[in-house]
C-alpha cells in the first residue's frame, strides 16, 4: 500500500468508528457487534502504530469514548475515567505482563486482582461526609453527564455510607459498621441490569408498545439516561463498585484493600473478585470463568486483571487512554453469523405482534440456535434486516438469542426486505398501530384465537392463578376444541369434555379439574394479575386489591381515584380504568362470579379494617425488610393513614429502612419527628391489623406478635435500628 492508500484507509476506519461510537454511546443502538467494532479499532491502532505521522488529535484512538449527549449538565472528572486495553488470549496477557515486569524490574513482587468485567456502563459517585452528592456517567473519560438524580434511584447505590454492612449481593450481616467515613470519596463502578430483569423489562416495553433495548447494557444505559428519574426508578438497575477515583483522609494501598473498603462502606462489590500472587493462578481463574459465565445472572464480556499494589500502579502509569497496570481479558464473543431464512410473527395476549427470526441452525458457545428475537418492526427497519441476509446472532446468558444486524457486504441481491403483515396471522383482522407506538396490534381482542390462548396461558401461570397441570399444551387443546374462549370457561370444564381425548385418564382429569376448582379462592390480587391488564403486575395488583377490596369496587373506580393511590401513576390508572369500561371485561367479571370465582379479598374487606393510623401522616425512606414501599404505603392508607413524599412539620412518623435517604432523615432529625422501622409501623397498626394484611404483607409473621409501643421504638439515629435484612 502507498502512503496515500494508507491514509485513505485510516480515514475510512475513523469515519466508521465514529459512526459506530455514536450508535453505541449516544443512541444506545449499536448496529454492529462488539467483535466487529473491536476489529475496526484494532486495525486503526495497528496502522497508527506503524505510521505515527498519520495520527491526528481527533482520531478515535486518541480519546476514550463519544461526547456526552446534550440533555444533562456536563461534569468534569477530577480524576479521568480510564479505559482498558484488551487481550483476546493468554499469550496477549503474558505479553502485557512481560511489559509490566520490564517496567517494574524482573524481581518485582507482583500480586493481581481478577474481577469479572461486567457489561454495563461506568459511573462515578461522589460522597462528601458519607452522603452521595453527585453521580456522573463516564462520557468521554474527561467529561461525563450529571445523572445524580437518576443514580439515586438505583437501590444498590447507597445514598449514605456505612449505615449497614450490607449490599444487594447478599453479603449481609445486618450489623452496624464502625467504618471511618472519608470526608470525600469518589467511587467508580458499573451500572448494569441482570439478564432476567432485562428480559422482563423488554416484555413490558413490548406489551406497552414502547421501544425495546437490544441487550442488557443498552437497557441499562437507556434507563440511566432518562430525563425523568421516575422512569429510571422503575427500571431494574443495579450497581457494582470496583474502584476509587479520589479519597481523603482514609488510606488504601492496594486494589484488594479498595474492594474491602468499598464493601465495608456499603457498596455492592462483586463476590467473584479474587487476589492471586502468581499470574498462572490468575489465568487459571480467568479460564474458569470462561466456562462458567452462564452461571452469572448478568452479562460479562471478560475479566479484568489488575496489578494489586497502588505503588506499582503509579510506577506503571497510563499509556494514552489505558492504564498499564490493568488489562481486560475478553471472552470469545458468543455471537455467530447465520442466514436469516424467514421472519415469523407471534401474537401476544394484549394483541401485540412480535417478529421472530428463523435462522439456519448455528452453534453459539455450545448451543444450537434456530430462532432469534427481532424485537419489533422498527428494529428490523432501522437495521435494514432482510430475509436471506447473513446476520450476526448474539446469545447472552441462557436466554433467547437476538439478531444484532445484517452483514451488508455479504448481500448478493437476492435478499428481500420484510414487511409487517397487514392482517393478524391468527384471525385475519387488519393490524393497527397506535400513534407514537412501536407495536402493531391485532385489535380483535375478544375473538382472536391466539390472544385467547395467550390470555389463558397468562391466567393459569404461576404469578397469576397458579393452576397446576395446565400449561401451553393444555391451553392449546382447550382453545382448539372450542371448549374455552375466555378464562371463565376454564371453570365450566367437565369430565365429559375429556372423554375421548388421548392421554387424559380419569385420574388426570380429576386432578386437573380439582386444581381448577381450587383456584376459585385465590387472593384477589392474583385474580387481578390474571386478568392481564396492561401494566398491572403483582405489585400494582396488590395495591389495588388492598385498597378496593373487591373486583366490583375496583371496576367502579375512576381513573382519578386509582391515580390517587400511592405507587400508581397515571398511565397505569388509565389502563386499569379503560379495562373495566370495556363491555367484554364487564361480561367476563359477571361470568367469573357466576362460575364461583371469589372476586373479593379474603378475610375482612377494607371497610372493617382498623383505623389505627387515622389522621397520621407517614414518610417512608430506604428499603424495608419485608415489604416494598408501595406495599407499606398501601398498608398505611388501608389503615386510615396518609403517606407523603416529603418530610415537613405535618409529618407524624418517618419510617426508615436500609440505606435511608439523607435529606428525609436530616429533615426529620431537625424537626424532631419520631422515626420508626417496619416493626414499629406494624406495632402501630397492632391489633387493628386483619388476617388479610398478615397474609399479604407481613411475610415473617412479626405483625402478629409485635407489641412494642411506638414510643419505645423511636431511635435517635438509624444505626440504632435493629434492622433485619435477611
Ligand atoms: S476498571 C482502569 N473494573 O470496562 C480503570 N472496569 O473497558 C478502568 N468494567 O469503563 C475500569 N467491570 O465500564 C474496571 N471490574 C471492572 C470492570 C470494568 C466492567 C468496564 C468499565 C470500564 C470498561 C473498560
XYZ file of C-alpha atoms and ligand atoms in Angstrom:
750
model
C 0.000 0.000 0.000
C 1.210 3.504 -0.777
C 1.109 6.126 1.946
C -1.840 7.670 0.107
C -3.787 4.397 0.206
C -2.898 4.025 3.851
C -4.118 7.436 4.853
C -7.369 6.850 2.941
C -7.863 3.563 4.798
C -7.103 5.252 8.121
C -9.661 7.987 7.435
C -12.278 5.431 6.359
C -11.741 3.441 9.535
C -12.064 6.555 11.672
C -15.286 7.510 9.986
C -16.773 4.067 10.568
C -15.637 4.003 14.172
C -17.054 7.472 14.804
C -20.370 6.361 13.387
C -20.454 3.185 15.470
C -19.343 5.115 18.553
C -22.268 7.412 18.011
C -24.705 4.489 17.581
C -23.351 2.795 20.672
C -22.604 5.620 23.084
C -25.024 8.338 22.081
C -28.009 6.485 20.633
C -27.533 3.277 22.653
C -28.352 1.410 19.466
C -25.347 -0.393 18.028
C -25.679 -1.787 14.532
C -22.589 -3.974 14.602
C -21.310 -6.468 17.110
C -18.629 -5.630 19.666
C -16.293 -8.071 17.973
C -16.615 -6.240 14.672
C -16.132 -2.883 16.352
C -13.046 -4.170 18.133
C -11.659 -5.410 14.825
C -12.046 -1.932 13.298
C -10.334 -0.334 16.285
C -7.559 -2.897 16.247
C -6.852 -2.263 12.577
C -6.790 1.502 13.104
C -4.480 1.203 16.107
C -2.114 -1.058 14.223
C -1.949 1.334 11.259
C -1.375 4.320 13.519
C 1.297 2.471 15.472
C 3.141 1.639 12.260
C 2.697 5.180 10.895
C 2.689 7.649 13.790
C 2.762 10.511 11.276
C -0.864 9.641 10.419
C -2.138 10.073 13.988
C -4.390 13.117 14.408
C -5.717 14.529 17.687
C -9.278 13.744 16.674
C -8.676 10.083 15.901
C -10.962 7.717 17.859
C -7.821 6.147 19.281
C -6.976 9.440 20.970
C -9.950 9.709 23.223
C -11.857 7.393 25.453
C -15.424 7.431 24.185
C -18.006 9.578 22.475
C -19.084 13.071 23.514
C -21.814 13.293 26.137
C -25.372 13.916 24.986
C -26.962 17.321 25.432
C -29.723 16.666 27.902
C -27.702 16.523 31.149
C -25.292 19.020 32.667
C -21.643 18.263 31.982
C -19.329 17.148 34.741
C -15.572 17.470 34.516
C -13.973 14.405 36.128
C -11.263 15.454 38.590
C -9.545 12.129 38.009
C -10.085 10.941 34.421
C -12.096 7.740 33.959
C -9.771 5.452 32.107
C -10.475 2.632 29.731
C -8.827 -0.776 29.452
C -6.543 -2.389 26.919
C -7.834 -5.738 25.662
C -6.225 -9.135 25.416
C -8.043 -11.827 23.482
C -5.903 -14.794 24.526
C -3.436 -15.875 27.191
C -0.431 -15.037 25.047
C -1.553 -11.411 24.943
C -1.957 -11.380 28.725
C 1.554 -12.780 29.115
C 2.922 -10.188 26.701
C 1.243 -7.490 28.816
C 2.826 -8.942 31.946
C 6.272 -9.063 30.321
C 5.940 -5.326 29.739
C 4.853 -4.835 33.361
C 7.953 -6.652 34.573
C 10.208 -4.706 32.235
C 8.943 -1.508 33.859
C 8.895 -2.743 37.462
C 12.096 -4.757 37.297
C 12.239 -8.508 36.863
C 12.435 -9.283 40.554
C 9.353 -7.236 41.493
C 6.817 -8.972 43.730
C 3.565 -8.653 41.844
C 0.076 -9.613 43.020
C -3.070 -9.482 40.893
C -6.736 -8.875 41.458
C -9.054 -10.556 38.969
C -12.608 -9.211 38.640
C -15.439 -10.040 36.262
C -15.798 -7.412 33.556
C -19.433 -6.507 33.847
C -21.151 -5.422 30.691
C -22.878 -2.263 31.823
C -21.836 1.356 31.923
C -19.215 3.022 34.088
C -20.278 5.724 36.536
C -18.614 7.737 39.263
C -20.219 8.645 42.590
C -19.014 11.453 44.834
C -19.725 11.251 48.563
C -19.000 14.140 50.914
C -19.090 13.241 54.583
C -20.717 9.987 53.620
C -23.582 11.497 51.617
C -23.988 10.969 47.891
C -23.720 14.449 46.407
C -23.089 13.745 42.761
C -23.075 10.938 40.253
C -21.991 11.063 36.662
C -21.500 8.881 33.638
C -18.082 8.356 32.171
C -18.783 10.230 28.931
C -15.518 10.617 27.075
C -13.479 9.909 30.209
C -12.761 13.596 30.854
C -16.289 14.960 30.843
C -19.387 12.993 31.732
C -23.049 13.732 32.346
C -24.576 14.631 35.679
C -27.105 11.864 36.262
C -27.236 12.223 40.039
C -31.000 12.210 40.217
C -31.187 9.008 38.216
C -28.370 7.251 40.059
C -30.051 7.997 43.336
C -32.952 5.796 42.257
C -30.773 2.688 41.987
C -31.340 0.651 45.096
C -27.873 -0.865 45.210
C -26.241 2.574 45.314
C -26.071 3.731 48.928
C -27.246 7.278 49.482
C -25.383 7.372 52.771
C -22.281 5.399 53.631
C -21.572 2.959 56.380
C -25.047 2.710 57.873
C -25.149 -1.034 57.425
C -22.709 -3.660 56.300
C -24.976 -4.955 53.608
C -25.369 -4.901 49.902
C -27.568 -6.288 47.207
C -25.339 -9.257 46.554
C -26.177 -10.954 49.791
C -23.043 -10.067 51.720
C -25.192 -9.009 54.590
C -24.603 -9.237 58.261
C -27.015 -6.582 59.416
C -24.565 -5.223 61.961
C -23.783 -1.514 62.102
C -20.276 -0.893 60.887
C -17.931 1.492 62.598
C -16.091 2.288 59.381
C -14.298 5.589 59.180
C -16.216 7.600 56.628
C -13.796 9.564 54.441
C -14.703 13.283 54.192
C -14.523 12.847 50.428
C -14.652 9.683 48.374
C -15.290 9.202 44.688
C -16.403 5.664 43.937
C -16.217 4.133 40.487
C -18.252 1.231 39.302
C -20.623 -0.264 36.816
C -24.365 0.212 36.456
C -25.902 -2.869 34.872
C -29.054 -4.900 34.515
C -29.479 -8.579 35.234
C -30.342 -10.686 32.201
C -33.674 -11.837 33.659
C -34.609 -8.250 34.591
C -33.695 -7.098 31.115
C -35.963 -9.714 29.526
C -38.852 -8.819 31.810
C -38.368 -5.138 31.076
C -38.368 -5.781 27.333
C -41.541 -7.809 27.670
C -43.201 -4.908 29.463
C -41.913 -2.381 26.967
C -43.096 -4.509 24.060
C -46.507 -5.055 25.638
C -46.989 -1.335 26.057
C -45.804 -0.603 22.554
C -42.541 1.014 23.565
C -39.061 0.575 22.133
C -37.204 -2.455 23.429
C -33.473 -2.460 24.188
C -31.104 -4.620 22.179
C -29.227 -6.030 25.190
C -28.845 -5.560 28.962
C -26.103 -2.978 28.557
C -28.190 -0.771 26.290
C -31.179 -1.234 28.556
C -29.063 -0.053 31.500
C -27.640 2.900 29.563
C -31.039 3.928 28.215
C -32.617 3.620 31.644
C -29.940 5.713 33.319
C -30.173 8.455 30.722
C -33.893 9.031 31.102
C -34.823 12.657 31.622
C -37.411 11.631 34.192
C -35.843 9.942 37.239
C -39.213 8.350 37.981
C -38.802 6.230 34.873
C -35.266 5.283 35.867
C -36.589 4.301 39.275
C -38.897 1.746 37.683
C -36.041 0.156 35.790
C -34.256 -2.754 37.476
C -30.801 -1.169 37.559
C -28.013 -2.428 39.772
C -24.525 -1.322 40.666
C -21.154 -2.916 41.362
C -18.331 -0.793 42.802
C -14.793 -1.631 41.659
C -12.583 1.382 42.240
C -11.888 4.752 43.838
C -11.245 7.995 41.957
C -10.348 10.285 44.868
C -10.313 9.737 48.594
C -9.416 11.958 51.556
C -8.095 11.026 54.990
C -8.527 7.242 54.644
C -5.547 5.446 53.105
C -5.708 2.491 50.761
C -2.617 0.894 49.284
C -3.978 -1.846 47.068
C -6.889 -2.780 44.838
C -7.766 -5.596 47.225
C -7.975 -3.154 50.151
C -10.071 -0.885 47.956
C -12.623 -3.615 47.334
C -12.778 -4.396 51.029
C -13.188 -0.745 51.975
C -15.955 -0.324 49.393
C -17.722 -3.376 50.745
C -17.437 -2.052 54.287
C -18.824 1.307 53.270
C -21.913 -0.442 51.977
C -21.263 -0.778 48.264
C -22.088 -3.895 46.309
C -18.743 -5.409 45.371
C -18.566 -8.397 43.116
C -18.230 -11.565 45.133
C -16.168 -13.244 42.429
C -13.197 -10.869 42.682
C -10.032 -12.772 43.768
C -6.444 -11.918 44.624
C -3.548 -14.004 43.252
C 0.186 -13.921 43.744
C 1.061 -15.727 40.520
C -0.034 -14.920 37.006
C -0.624 -18.608 36.264
C -3.187 -18.804 39.059
C -4.845 -15.636 37.855
C -5.044 -17.077 34.353
C -6.487 -20.353 35.644
C -9.228 -18.326 37.335
C -9.881 -16.455 34.081
C -10.237 -19.774 32.240
C -12.635 -20.996 34.886
C -14.957 -18.041 34.296
C -14.780 -18.504 30.576
C -16.603 -21.801 31.005
C -18.799 -20.724 33.909
C -20.053 -17.409 32.582
C -23.565 -18.772 32.033
C -23.891 -19.193 35.787
C -23.812 -15.452 36.298
C -27.073 -13.541 36.420
C -25.567 -10.679 34.454
C -23.568 -10.411 31.280
C -19.795 -10.331 31.431
C -17.645 -9.795 28.385
C -14.444 -10.871 30.087
C -12.405 -10.489 33.237
C -10.187 -7.608 34.302
C -6.718 -8.373 35.642
C -5.353 -5.543 37.791
C -1.959 -5.157 39.453
C -2.838 -5.086 43.150
C -0.273 -2.609 44.544
C -1.042 1.108 44.056
C 2.681 1.904 44.338
C 3.313 -0.379 41.376
C 0.308 1.051 39.542
C 1.794 4.521 39.925
C 5.136 3.293 38.651
C 3.488 1.766 35.586
C 1.337 4.780 34.748
C -1.001 5.258 31.829
C -0.455 4.817 28.101
C -2.840 7.106 26.197
C -6.260 6.129 27.497
C -5.348 2.789 29.068
C -3.577 2.191 32.371
C -0.569 -0.114 32.001
C -1.497 -1.766 35.299
C -4.675 -3.439 34.093
C -5.856 -5.477 31.158
C -9.240 -6.790 30.050
C -9.070 -10.466 29.114
C -12.016 -10.633 26.757
C -14.039 -13.803 26.432
C -14.736 -15.069 22.953
C -17.863 -13.270 21.780
C -20.872 -15.518 21.857
C -22.035 -14.452 18.512
C -22.120 -16.186 15.216
C -23.049 -15.470 11.652
C -26.044 -17.281 10.212
C -28.553 -16.866 7.440
C -31.969 -15.372 8.061
C -34.382 -17.851 6.477
C -37.644 -16.225 7.460
C -39.368 -13.833 9.818
C -42.480 -15.142 11.539
C -44.793 -13.179 13.788
C -46.252 -14.019 17.180
C -49.436 -12.673 18.696
C -49.214 -11.745 22.383
C -52.005 -11.633 24.958
C -52.585 -7.920 24.520
C -52.584 -8.399 20.750
C -49.048 -7.059 20.258
C -47.407 -8.651 17.234
C -43.728 -9.537 17.633
C -41.487 -10.635 14.770
C -39.105 -13.566 15.304
C -36.213 -14.735 13.173
C -35.920 -18.247 11.797
C -32.255 -18.815 11.038
C -30.098 -21.612 9.677
C -29.124 -23.625 12.763
C -25.835 -22.382 14.148
C -23.770 -23.337 17.167
C -23.098 -20.454 19.545
C -20.963 -21.327 22.539
C -22.216 -24.928 22.622
C -25.898 -24.230 21.990
C -27.666 -24.789 18.680
C -29.662 -21.713 17.810
C -32.576 -21.827 15.340
C -34.692 -18.864 16.397
C -33.733 -15.396 17.447
C -35.508 -12.333 18.648
C -36.076 -9.367 16.362
C -37.996 -7.262 18.909
C -40.283 -5.227 16.643
C -40.806 -3.860 13.151
C -38.803 -0.689 13.808
C -35.818 -2.737 14.951
C -35.877 -4.558 11.617
C -36.406 -1.409 9.556
C -33.732 0.652 11.308
C -31.143 -2.041 10.761
C -32.460 -2.852 7.293
C -32.576 -6.565 8.096
C -33.700 -8.551 5.044
C -34.785 -12.139 4.555
C -31.839 -14.045 3.072
C -29.304 -11.764 4.803
C -26.297 -13.073 6.626
C -26.899 -11.794 10.119
C -24.945 -11.554 13.358
C -26.681 -13.555 16.064
C -25.779 -12.964 19.683
C -26.502 -15.133 22.663
C -26.387 -13.693 26.172
C -26.565 -15.955 29.181
C -29.163 -18.651 28.866
C -31.682 -16.512 27.094
C -33.248 -16.270 23.685
C -30.595 -15.066 21.265
C -31.182 -11.967 19.227
C -30.198 -10.612 15.845
C -27.630 -7.824 16.104
C -27.784 -6.782 12.458
C -27.115 -7.792 8.848
C -23.749 -8.107 7.170
C -24.446 -5.824 4.276
C -21.197 -6.654 2.492
C -22.313 -10.255 2.007
C -25.502 -9.454 0.117
C -25.874 -10.836 -3.398
C -29.057 -9.033 -4.348
C -31.412 -11.912 -3.637
C -32.365 -10.589 -0.197
C -35.923 -9.384 0.305
C -36.964 -6.590 2.677
C -39.571 -7.710 5.195
C -42.846 -6.062 5.985
C -45.183 -6.483 8.874
C -48.204 -8.432 7.581
C -51.304 -6.315 7.104
C -53.507 -8.776 8.962
C -53.279 -10.930 12.082
C -51.823 -14.353 11.255
C -54.204 -15.989 13.725
C -57.536 -14.349 12.911
C -57.050 -12.281 9.758
C -58.097 -8.980 11.324
C -56.240 -5.950 9.898
C -53.440 -4.941 12.259
C -53.343 -1.484 13.824
C -50.558 0.723 15.034
C -51.355 3.463 17.515
C -49.907 6.915 17.046
C -46.459 7.131 18.616
C -46.265 3.412 19.421
C -43.743 0.957 18.077
C -46.029 -2.054 18.341
C -48.506 -3.377 15.824
C -51.571 -4.933 17.396
C -54.373 -7.247 16.483
C -57.450 -5.308 17.654
C -59.679 -8.388 17.662
C -59.449 -8.654 21.430
C -62.346 -10.983 22.168
C -62.152 -13.459 19.320
C -58.579 -13.794 18.045
C -57.653 -17.386 18.992
C -54.000 -16.508 19.521
C -54.866 -13.763 22.009
C -57.328 -16.055 23.775
C -54.647 -18.711 24.093
C -52.060 -16.265 25.431
C -54.547 -14.774 27.902
C -55.446 -18.168 29.287
C -51.787 -19.168 29.499
C -51.239 -15.995 31.500
C -54.259 -16.600 33.742
C -53.103 -20.086 34.770
C -49.434 -19.085 35.165
C -47.502 -19.022 38.446
C -47.642 -15.291 39.085
C -51.398 -15.264 38.478
C -53.910 -18.004 39.393
C -51.206 -20.675 39.508
C -53.239 -23.653 38.279
C -51.101 -26.789 38.398
C -51.221 -29.161 35.443
C -52.200 -26.574 32.840
C -49.534 -25.293 30.512
C -49.269 -24.203 26.913
C -50.204 -27.647 25.586
C -53.398 -27.976 27.596
C -54.468 -24.426 26.818
C -53.944 -25.089 23.136
C -56.137 -28.176 23.397
C -58.926 -26.300 25.187
C -58.916 -23.449 22.679
C -58.603 -25.632 19.571
C -61.521 -27.775 20.655
C -63.531 -24.649 21.296
C -64.087 -25.531 24.956
C -62.599 -22.375 26.310
C -62.965 -18.886 24.906
C -62.237 -16.863 27.964
C -60.693 -17.582 31.339
C -64.086 -18.160 32.990
C -64.744 -21.070 30.630
C -61.974 -22.992 32.407
C -64.335 -23.365 35.354
C -67.009 -24.922 33.133
C -64.849 -27.839 32.015
C -66.288 -31.234 32.982
C -65.016 -34.818 32.744
C -67.236 -35.215 29.657
C -65.035 -32.816 27.719
C -62.086 -35.176 28.087
C -63.986 -38.399 27.420
C -62.339 -39.106 24.063
C -59.063 -37.277 24.449
C -55.974 -39.435 24.442
C -53.705 -39.069 27.453
C -56.449 -37.776 29.729
C -57.370 -40.678 32.005
C -59.960 -40.265 34.779
C -57.298 -39.644 37.424
C -55.555 -36.947 35.446
C -58.851 -35.266 34.587
C -59.947 -35.365 38.239
C -56.665 -33.736 39.319
C -56.914 -31.134 36.610
C -60.492 -30.184 37.433
C -59.811 -30.036 41.134
C -56.788 -27.780 40.551
C -59.037 -25.505 38.520
C -61.741 -25.548 41.202
C -59.187 -24.806 43.943
C -58.087 -21.676 42.139
C -61.525 -20.094 42.655
C -60.385 -18.989 46.095
C -57.085 -17.387 45.206
C -56.365 -13.998 46.839
C -57.883 -11.067 44.976
C -54.561 -9.667 43.783
C -53.788 -12.886 41.931
C -57.089 -12.717 40.116
C -56.316 -9.096 39.182
C -52.922 -10.173 37.822
C -54.675 -12.987 35.944
C -56.938 -10.581 34.079
C -53.860 -9.469 32.160
C -54.497 -5.732 32.323
C -51.728 -3.713 30.714
C -49.107 -2.510 33.241
C -50.682 -4.496 36.076
C -48.203 -6.909 37.626
C -48.043 -8.284 41.126
C -47.091 -5.082 42.951
C -49.776 -2.946 41.341
C -52.384 -5.697 41.735
C -51.598 -5.908 45.420
C -52.087 -2.168 45.882
C -55.406 -2.303 44.023
C -56.616 -5.344 45.952
C -55.613 -3.808 49.288
C -57.317 -0.540 48.567
C -60.513 -1.622 46.830
C -61.079 -4.979 48.463
C -63.215 -6.336 45.623
C -63.286 -6.536 41.863
C -66.607 -4.652 41.810
C -65.183 -1.746 43.805
C -62.143 -1.645 41.545
C -64.296 -1.802 38.413
C -66.386 1.121 39.665
C -63.349 3.318 40.381
C -62.474 6.211 38.099
C -59.005 6.694 36.658
C -58.542 9.660 39.017
C -59.391 7.584 42.060
C -56.901 4.914 41.010
C -54.281 7.507 40.142
C -54.527 8.934 43.658
C -53.124 5.720 45.148
C -49.519 5.784 46.287
C -47.400 3.711 43.949
C -49.700 4.073 40.936
C -49.099 6.507 38.111
C -51.468 7.991 35.533
C -50.616 5.502 32.784
C -51.438 2.534 34.995
C -54.590 4.218 36.292
C -55.800 4.956 32.767
C -55.097 1.418 31.652
C -56.991 -0.105 34.605
C -59.987 2.198 34.216
C -60.084 1.596 30.488
C -60.013 -2.167 31.009
C -63.048 -2.162 33.282
C -65.005 0.153 30.988
C -64.860 -2.337 28.147
C -68.104 -4.296 27.769
C -66.198 -7.564 27.323
C -64.452 -7.013 30.662
C -67.778 -6.407 32.375
C -69.167 -9.573 30.839
C -66.102 -11.526 31.925
C -66.347 -10.384 35.534
C -70.021 -11.287 35.676
C -69.180 -14.684 34.252
C -66.315 -15.248 36.708
C -68.747 -14.587 39.543
C -71.320 -16.927 38.038
C -68.838 -19.783 37.908
C -67.927 -19.152 41.542
C -64.575 -17.388 41.392
C -64.080 -15.264 44.504
C -63.843 -11.626 43.472
C -63.450 -10.171 46.950
C -60.457 -10.007 49.230
C -60.406 -12.820 51.735
C -60.875 -12.172 55.421
C -62.303 -8.761 56.022
C -62.599 -6.155 53.392
C -61.274 -2.643 53.710
C -64.273 -1.164 55.450
C -63.812 -3.290 58.522
C -60.093 -2.735 58.888
C -58.692 -0.892 61.840
C -58.366 2.822 61.642
C -55.291 2.780 63.831
C -53.420 5.287 61.690
C -56.271 7.739 61.160
C -55.064 11.327 60.881
C -51.388 10.357 60.887
C -49.019 11.237 58.076
C -46.082 8.997 57.264
C -42.978 9.402 55.137
C -41.084 6.286 54.086
C -37.362 6.218 53.321
C -34.979 3.377 52.497
C -35.672 -0.272 51.821
C -37.909 -2.068 54.288
C -37.068 -5.672 55.174
C -40.296 -7.464 54.261
C -42.354 -5.206 52.022
C -41.867 -2.831 49.171
C -42.547 0.862 49.672
C -45.728 0.506 47.630
C -46.886 -2.264 49.923
C -46.056 -0.233 53.006
C -47.935 2.767 51.560
C -50.931 0.618 50.742
C -50.875 -0.792 54.252
C -50.774 2.679 55.802
C -53.624 4.012 53.660
C -55.649 0.875 54.297
C -55.454 1.700 57.986
C -56.539 5.281 57.583
C -53.099 6.905 57.472
C -51.640 9.192 54.840
C -48.342 8.820 53.022
C -46.350 11.781 51.831
C -43.175 12.065 49.814
C -41.562 14.827 51.846
C -40.810 15.389 55.492
C -42.481 18.524 56.879
C -43.922 19.795 60.143
C -47.055 17.838 59.295
C -45.202 14.526 59.251
C -46.036 12.303 62.215
C -43.569 9.469 61.601
C -40.584 8.771 59.391
C -40.478 5.056 58.551
C -36.860 4.084 57.999
C -35.458 1.146 56.057
C -31.958 0.234 54.955
C -29.997 2.940 53.133
C -32.359 5.779 54.034
C -32.307 8.991 52.011
C -30.090 11.677 53.518
C -32.464 14.628 53.132
C -35.541 12.999 54.639
C -33.518 11.710 57.532
C -31.790 15.038 58.225
C -35.059 16.977 57.939
C -36.837 14.626 60.318
C -33.986 14.915 62.784
C -34.067 18.698 62.524
C -37.825 18.788 63.145
C -37.660 16.164 65.876
C -40.040 13.844 64.064
C -40.285 10.333 65.505
C -38.585 7.658 63.447
C -39.738 4.069 63.336
C -38.750 0.987 61.414
C -41.030 -1.570 59.763
C -41.615 -3.421 63.030
C -42.554 -0.109 64.603
C -45.060 0.557 61.846
C -46.596 -2.873 62.269
C -46.747 -2.310 66.014
C -48.613 0.975 65.464
C -51.177 -0.857 63.399
C -51.083 -3.566 66.032
C -54.446 -5.103 66.846
C -56.022 -3.142 64.035
C -54.482 -5.494 61.523
C -56.650 -8.046 59.836
C -55.938 -11.575 58.753
C -55.741 -10.293 55.209
C -52.913 -7.871 55.991
C -50.927 -10.546 57.653
C -51.331 -12.901 54.771
C -50.328 -10.361 52.197
C -47.681 -8.168 53.677
C -46.068 -9.462 56.803
C -44.266 -12.480 55.468
C -42.296 -13.043 58.645
C -45.360 -13.059 60.851
C -43.915 -10.379 63.081
C -47.085 -8.326 62.896
C -48.970 -10.821 64.976
C -46.521 -10.585 67.840
C -45.328 -7.001 67.585
C -46.482 -5.346 70.751
C -43.765 -2.793 71.344
C -45.373 0.567 71.940
C -44.262 3.034 69.295
C -42.531 5.310 71.768
C -40.073 2.553 72.619
C -39.361 2.164 69.005
C -38.190 5.627 68.233
C -34.467 5.594 67.665
C -32.116 8.538 67.733
C -30.397 7.533 64.574
C -30.922 4.794 62.011
C -27.843 2.984 63.317
C -29.762 2.051 66.394
C -32.468 0.368 64.420
C -32.451 -3.355 64.678
C -33.000 -3.936 61.008
C -33.467 -7.468 59.859
C -32.036 -7.623 56.386
C -32.187 -11.314 55.862
S -11.576 -0.912 35.807
C -8.569 1.212 34.730
N -13.045 -2.977 36.548
O -14.923 -1.839 31.492
C -9.915 1.642 35.046
N -13.715 -1.739 34.626
O -13.183 -1.230 29.159
C -10.912 1.037 34.116
N -15.755 -2.555 33.587
O -15.072 1.668 31.573
C -12.040 0.448 34.780
N -16.131 -4.194 35.000
O -17.148 0.295 32.232
C -12.876 -1.972 35.656
N -14.254 -4.793 37.311
C -14.093 -3.797 36.443
C -14.991 -3.586 35.377
C -14.756 -2.541 34.484
C -16.568 -3.560 33.923
C -15.941 -1.667 32.427
C -15.954 -0.200 32.757
C -14.817 0.380 32.012
C -14.653 -0.587 30.892
C -13.261 -0.541 30.352
